[in-house]
Coordinates of C-alpha atoms and ligand atoms in Angstrom, one line a residue:
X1 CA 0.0 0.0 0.0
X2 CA 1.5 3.3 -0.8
X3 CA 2.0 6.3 1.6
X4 CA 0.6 9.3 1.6
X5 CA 0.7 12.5 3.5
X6 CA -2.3 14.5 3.5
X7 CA -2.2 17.9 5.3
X8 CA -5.0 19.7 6.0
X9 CA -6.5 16.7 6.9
X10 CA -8.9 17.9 9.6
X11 CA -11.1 19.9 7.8
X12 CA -12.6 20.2 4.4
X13 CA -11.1 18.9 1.1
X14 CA -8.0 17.4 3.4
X15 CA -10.8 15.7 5.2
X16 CA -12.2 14.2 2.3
X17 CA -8.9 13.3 0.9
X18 CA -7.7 11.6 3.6
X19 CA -11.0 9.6 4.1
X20 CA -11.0 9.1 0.3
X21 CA -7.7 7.1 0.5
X22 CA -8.0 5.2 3.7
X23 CA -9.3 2.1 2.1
X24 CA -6.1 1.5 0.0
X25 CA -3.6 3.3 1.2
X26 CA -1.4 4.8 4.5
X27 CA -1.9 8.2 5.4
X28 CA -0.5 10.2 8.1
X29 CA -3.5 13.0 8.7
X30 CA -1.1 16.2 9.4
X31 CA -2.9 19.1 11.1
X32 CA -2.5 22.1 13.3
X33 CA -6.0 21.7 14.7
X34 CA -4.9 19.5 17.5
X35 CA -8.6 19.4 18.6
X36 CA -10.3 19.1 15.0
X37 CA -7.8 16.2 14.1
X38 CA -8.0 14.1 17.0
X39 CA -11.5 13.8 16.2
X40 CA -10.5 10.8 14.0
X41 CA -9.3 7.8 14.9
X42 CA -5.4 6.5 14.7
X43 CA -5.5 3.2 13.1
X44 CA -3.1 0.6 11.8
X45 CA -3.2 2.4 8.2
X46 CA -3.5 6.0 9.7
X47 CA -1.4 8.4 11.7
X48 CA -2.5 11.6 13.2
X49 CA 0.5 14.4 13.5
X50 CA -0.3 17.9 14.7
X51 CA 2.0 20.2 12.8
X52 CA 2.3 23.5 11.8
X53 CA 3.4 23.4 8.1
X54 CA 4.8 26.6 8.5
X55 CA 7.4 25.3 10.8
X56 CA 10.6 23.7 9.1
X57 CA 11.0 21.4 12.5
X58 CA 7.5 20.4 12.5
X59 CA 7.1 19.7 8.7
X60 CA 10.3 17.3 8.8
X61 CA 8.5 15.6 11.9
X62 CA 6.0 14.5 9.9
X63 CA 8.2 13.0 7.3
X64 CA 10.2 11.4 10.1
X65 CA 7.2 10.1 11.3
X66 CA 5.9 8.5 8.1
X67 CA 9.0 7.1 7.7
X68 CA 9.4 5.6 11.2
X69 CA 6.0 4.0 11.3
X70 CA 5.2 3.1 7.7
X71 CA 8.7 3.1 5.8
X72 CA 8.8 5.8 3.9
X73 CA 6.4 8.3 1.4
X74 CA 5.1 7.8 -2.2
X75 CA 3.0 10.8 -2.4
X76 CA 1.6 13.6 -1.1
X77 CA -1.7 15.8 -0.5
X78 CA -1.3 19.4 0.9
X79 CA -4.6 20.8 1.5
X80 CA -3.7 22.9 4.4
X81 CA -4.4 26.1 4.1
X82 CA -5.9 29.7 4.9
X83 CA -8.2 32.7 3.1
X84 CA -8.4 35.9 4.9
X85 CA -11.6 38.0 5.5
X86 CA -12.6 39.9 3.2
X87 CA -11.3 43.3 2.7
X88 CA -10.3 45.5 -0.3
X89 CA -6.7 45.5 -1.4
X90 CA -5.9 49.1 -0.2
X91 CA -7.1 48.3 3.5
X92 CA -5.1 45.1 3.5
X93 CA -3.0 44.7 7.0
X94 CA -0.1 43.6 6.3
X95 CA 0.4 41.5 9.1
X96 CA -2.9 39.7 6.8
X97 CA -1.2 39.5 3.8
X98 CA 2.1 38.6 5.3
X99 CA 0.3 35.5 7.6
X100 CA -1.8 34.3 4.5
X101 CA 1.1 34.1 2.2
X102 CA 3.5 32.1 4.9
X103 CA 0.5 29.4 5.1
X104 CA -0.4 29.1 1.8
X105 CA 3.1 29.5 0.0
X106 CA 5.7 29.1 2.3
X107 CA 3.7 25.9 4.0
X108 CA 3.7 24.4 0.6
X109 CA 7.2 24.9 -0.5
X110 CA 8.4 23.7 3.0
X111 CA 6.1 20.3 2.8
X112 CA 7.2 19.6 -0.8
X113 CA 10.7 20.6 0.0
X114 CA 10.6 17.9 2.6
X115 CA 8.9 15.2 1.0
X116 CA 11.1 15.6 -2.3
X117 CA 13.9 15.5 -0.2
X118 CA 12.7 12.5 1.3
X119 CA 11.7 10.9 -1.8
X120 CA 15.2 11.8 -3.4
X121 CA 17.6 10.3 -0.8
X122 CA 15.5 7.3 -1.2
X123 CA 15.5 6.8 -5.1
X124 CA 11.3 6.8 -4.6
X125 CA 9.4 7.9 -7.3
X126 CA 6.8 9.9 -6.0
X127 CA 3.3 11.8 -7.1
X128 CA 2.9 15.3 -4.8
X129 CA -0.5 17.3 -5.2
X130 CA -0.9 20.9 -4.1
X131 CA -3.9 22.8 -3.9
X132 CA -4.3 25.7 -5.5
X133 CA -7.5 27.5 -6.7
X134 CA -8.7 29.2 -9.7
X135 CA -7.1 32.3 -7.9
X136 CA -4.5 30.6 -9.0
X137 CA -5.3 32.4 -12.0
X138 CA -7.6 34.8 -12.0
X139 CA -9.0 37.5 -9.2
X140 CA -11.9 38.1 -7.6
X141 CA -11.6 41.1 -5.1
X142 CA -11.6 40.8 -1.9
X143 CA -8.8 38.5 -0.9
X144 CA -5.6 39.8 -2.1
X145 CA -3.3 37.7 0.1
X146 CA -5.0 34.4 -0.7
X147 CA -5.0 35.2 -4.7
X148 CA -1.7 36.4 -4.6
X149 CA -0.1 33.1 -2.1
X150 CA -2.4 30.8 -4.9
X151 CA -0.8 32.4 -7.7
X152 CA 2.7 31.5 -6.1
X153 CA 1.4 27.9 -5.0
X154 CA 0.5 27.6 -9.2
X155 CA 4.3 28.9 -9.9
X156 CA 6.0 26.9 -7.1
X157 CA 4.2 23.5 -7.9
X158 CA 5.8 23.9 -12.0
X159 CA 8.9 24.5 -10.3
X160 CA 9.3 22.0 -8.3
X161 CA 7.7 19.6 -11.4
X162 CA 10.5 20.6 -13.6
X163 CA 13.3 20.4 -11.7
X164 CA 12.3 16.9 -10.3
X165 CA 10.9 15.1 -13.6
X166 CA 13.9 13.2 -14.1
X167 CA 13.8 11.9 -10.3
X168 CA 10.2 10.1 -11.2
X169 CA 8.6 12.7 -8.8
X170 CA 5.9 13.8 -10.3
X171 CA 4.3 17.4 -9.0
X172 CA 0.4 19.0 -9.8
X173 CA -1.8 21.6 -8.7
X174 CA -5.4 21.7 -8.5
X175 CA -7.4 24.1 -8.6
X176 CA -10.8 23.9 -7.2
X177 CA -13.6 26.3 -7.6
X178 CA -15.8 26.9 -4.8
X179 CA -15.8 23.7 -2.2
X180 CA -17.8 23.4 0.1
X181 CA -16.3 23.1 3.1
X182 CA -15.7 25.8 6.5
X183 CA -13.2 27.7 4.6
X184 CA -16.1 28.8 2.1
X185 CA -19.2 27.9 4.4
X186 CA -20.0 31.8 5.1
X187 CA -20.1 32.5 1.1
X188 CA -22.4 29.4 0.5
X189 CA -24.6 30.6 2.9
X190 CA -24.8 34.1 1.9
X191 CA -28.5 34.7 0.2
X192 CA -26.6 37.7 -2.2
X193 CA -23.4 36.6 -2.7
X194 CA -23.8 33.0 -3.3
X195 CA -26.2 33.6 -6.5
X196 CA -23.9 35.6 -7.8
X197 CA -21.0 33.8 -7.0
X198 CA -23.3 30.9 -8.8
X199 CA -23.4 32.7 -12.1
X200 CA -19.7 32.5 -12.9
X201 CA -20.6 28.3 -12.2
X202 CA -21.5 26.7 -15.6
X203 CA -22.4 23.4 -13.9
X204 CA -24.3 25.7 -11.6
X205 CA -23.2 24.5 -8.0
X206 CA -20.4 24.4 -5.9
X207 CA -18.4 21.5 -5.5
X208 CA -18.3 19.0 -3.0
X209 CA -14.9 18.1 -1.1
X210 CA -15.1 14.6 -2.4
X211 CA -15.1 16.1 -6.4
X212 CA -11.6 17.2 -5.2
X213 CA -10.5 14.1 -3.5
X214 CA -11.7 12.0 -6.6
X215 CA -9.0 13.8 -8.6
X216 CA -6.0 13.8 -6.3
X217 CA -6.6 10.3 -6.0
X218 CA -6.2 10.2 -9.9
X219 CA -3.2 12.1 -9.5
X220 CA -1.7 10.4 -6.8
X221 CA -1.9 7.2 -9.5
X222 CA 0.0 5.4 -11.9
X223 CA -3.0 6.2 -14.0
X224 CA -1.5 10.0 -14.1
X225 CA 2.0 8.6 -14.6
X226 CA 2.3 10.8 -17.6
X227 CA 1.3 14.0 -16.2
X228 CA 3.4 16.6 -14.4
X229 CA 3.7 20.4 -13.7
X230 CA -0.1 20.3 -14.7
X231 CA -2.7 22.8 -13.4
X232 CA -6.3 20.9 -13.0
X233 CA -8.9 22.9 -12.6
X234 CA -12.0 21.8 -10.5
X235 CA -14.3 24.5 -11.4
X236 CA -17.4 23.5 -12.5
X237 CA -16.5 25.6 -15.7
X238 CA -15.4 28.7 -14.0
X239 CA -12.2 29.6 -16.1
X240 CA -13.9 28.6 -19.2
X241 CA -16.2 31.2 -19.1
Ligands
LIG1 N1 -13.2 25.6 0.0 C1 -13.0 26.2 -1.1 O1 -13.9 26.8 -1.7 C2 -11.6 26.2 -1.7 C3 -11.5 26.6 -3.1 C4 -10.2 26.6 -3.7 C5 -9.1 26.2 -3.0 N2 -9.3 25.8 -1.7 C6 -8.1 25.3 -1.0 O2 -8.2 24.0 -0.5 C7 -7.4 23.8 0.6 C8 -8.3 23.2 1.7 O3 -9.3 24.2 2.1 P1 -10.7 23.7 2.8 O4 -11.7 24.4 2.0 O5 -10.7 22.3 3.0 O6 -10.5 24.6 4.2 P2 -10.8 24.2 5.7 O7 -10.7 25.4 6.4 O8 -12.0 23.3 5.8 O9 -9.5 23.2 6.0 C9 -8.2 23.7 6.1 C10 -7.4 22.9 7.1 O10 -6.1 23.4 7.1 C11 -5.6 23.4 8.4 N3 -4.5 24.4 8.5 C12 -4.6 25.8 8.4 N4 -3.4 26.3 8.6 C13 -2.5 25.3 8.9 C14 -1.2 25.2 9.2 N5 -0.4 26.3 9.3 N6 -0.6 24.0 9.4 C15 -1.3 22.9 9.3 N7 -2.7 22.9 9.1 C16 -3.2 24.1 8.8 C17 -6.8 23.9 9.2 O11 -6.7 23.6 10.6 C18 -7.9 23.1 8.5 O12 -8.1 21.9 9.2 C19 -6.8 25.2 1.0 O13 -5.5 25.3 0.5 C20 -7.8 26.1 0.3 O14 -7.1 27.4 0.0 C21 -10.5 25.8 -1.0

């Protein structure tokens, strides 16, 4: 059974990923929600590690502890992440922009970092999946920091595939549309924003976390064995429009 670290994995798409998996793979559940996380269960195939994925220490723990208790890492799925509250680009605090950026960019390119790393010294090939958004490539308004850490997320995920395609480590970024999940509960639930939000959806809903999960399972796979430094959107439509 391969390995697989999902981050994020108390909450939301993580959630769903690391559920997703459970039947056919090992996954070490990595979250900074000590609380939120311990709501599932440890079990032979899973481990729970509370970690800060901004924290270089913290983000090789859970490497190191993959490594001690299931042998090593095949792939990874890092779903944690942050959006700010809303508030125009000129009123941005930025201690905001600043936090939302170390989460969302720096978190990734310290988890990847370490599970490359890890796959590297090992000779492993390897699958790594990143989540973006559609911010990834277009704006909104409203949420400067979190379009602007996506767009880097986008940019750091082609990096990384390019420089590591010849290692058979294989690196992607989705990018989802609206999910819902807590991150985007107060949107879906908002009687004017949601139907306009709605009218950029061709398929005309948001998207449930398990739409996500389906595809970095797919990803994860041999069956994607071809496909690296690829942006896959998760949209219902919304960039084709
Ligand atoms: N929900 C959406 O509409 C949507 C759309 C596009 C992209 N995304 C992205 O999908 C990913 C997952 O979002 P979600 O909707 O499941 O959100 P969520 O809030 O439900 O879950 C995010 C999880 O990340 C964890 N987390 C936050 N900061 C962390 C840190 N520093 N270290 C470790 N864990 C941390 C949280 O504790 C939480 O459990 C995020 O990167 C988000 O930007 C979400």
């Amino acid at each position: 059974m391969k390995v697989v670290i999902v981050t994020g994995a108390a909450s939301g798409i993580g959630h769903a990923v690391a559920a997703d998996l459970a039947s056919d793979h090992r996954v070490v559940a990595v979250d900074s929600d000590e609380s939120a996380l311990g709501a599932a269960a440890s079990t032979a195939a899973r481990v729970l590690v509370v970690a800060d994925v901004t924290d270089e220490q913290q983000v090789q723990r859970v490497v190191d502890t993959a490594v001690a208790e299931f042998g090593g890492v095949d792939g990874l799925v890092h779903c944690a992440g942050i959006e700010e509250a809303a508030v125009p680009a000129i009123d941005m605090p930025a201690e905001v922009f600043r936090h939302t950026v170390d989460v969302n960019l720096y978190g990734s390119f310290l988890v990847c970092r370490a599970v490359a790393a890890h796959l590297r010294s090992t000779g492993r090939p390897g699958s790594l999946v990143l989540i973006g958004s559609i911010l990834s490539q277009v704006a909104w308004g409203g949420n400067l920091a979190y379009t602007a850490s996506k767009g880097g997320v986008l940019q750091l995920g082609r990096g990384f595939a390019v420089e590591l395609a010849d290692t058979g480590i294989r690196v992607n970024v989705i990018g989802p549309g609206i999910v819902a999940t807590p991150m985007s509960q107060a949107t879906i639930d908002d009687p004017q924003r949601a139907p306009r939000i709605l009218e950029r959806v061709p398929i005309g809903r948001f998207a449930e976390p398990a739409e996500v999960a389906a595809v970095a399972r797919f990803l994860l796979s041999d069956a994607a064995s071809y496909i690296t430094g690829a942006f896959l959107p998760v949209d219902g439509g919304w960039l084709s429009l």
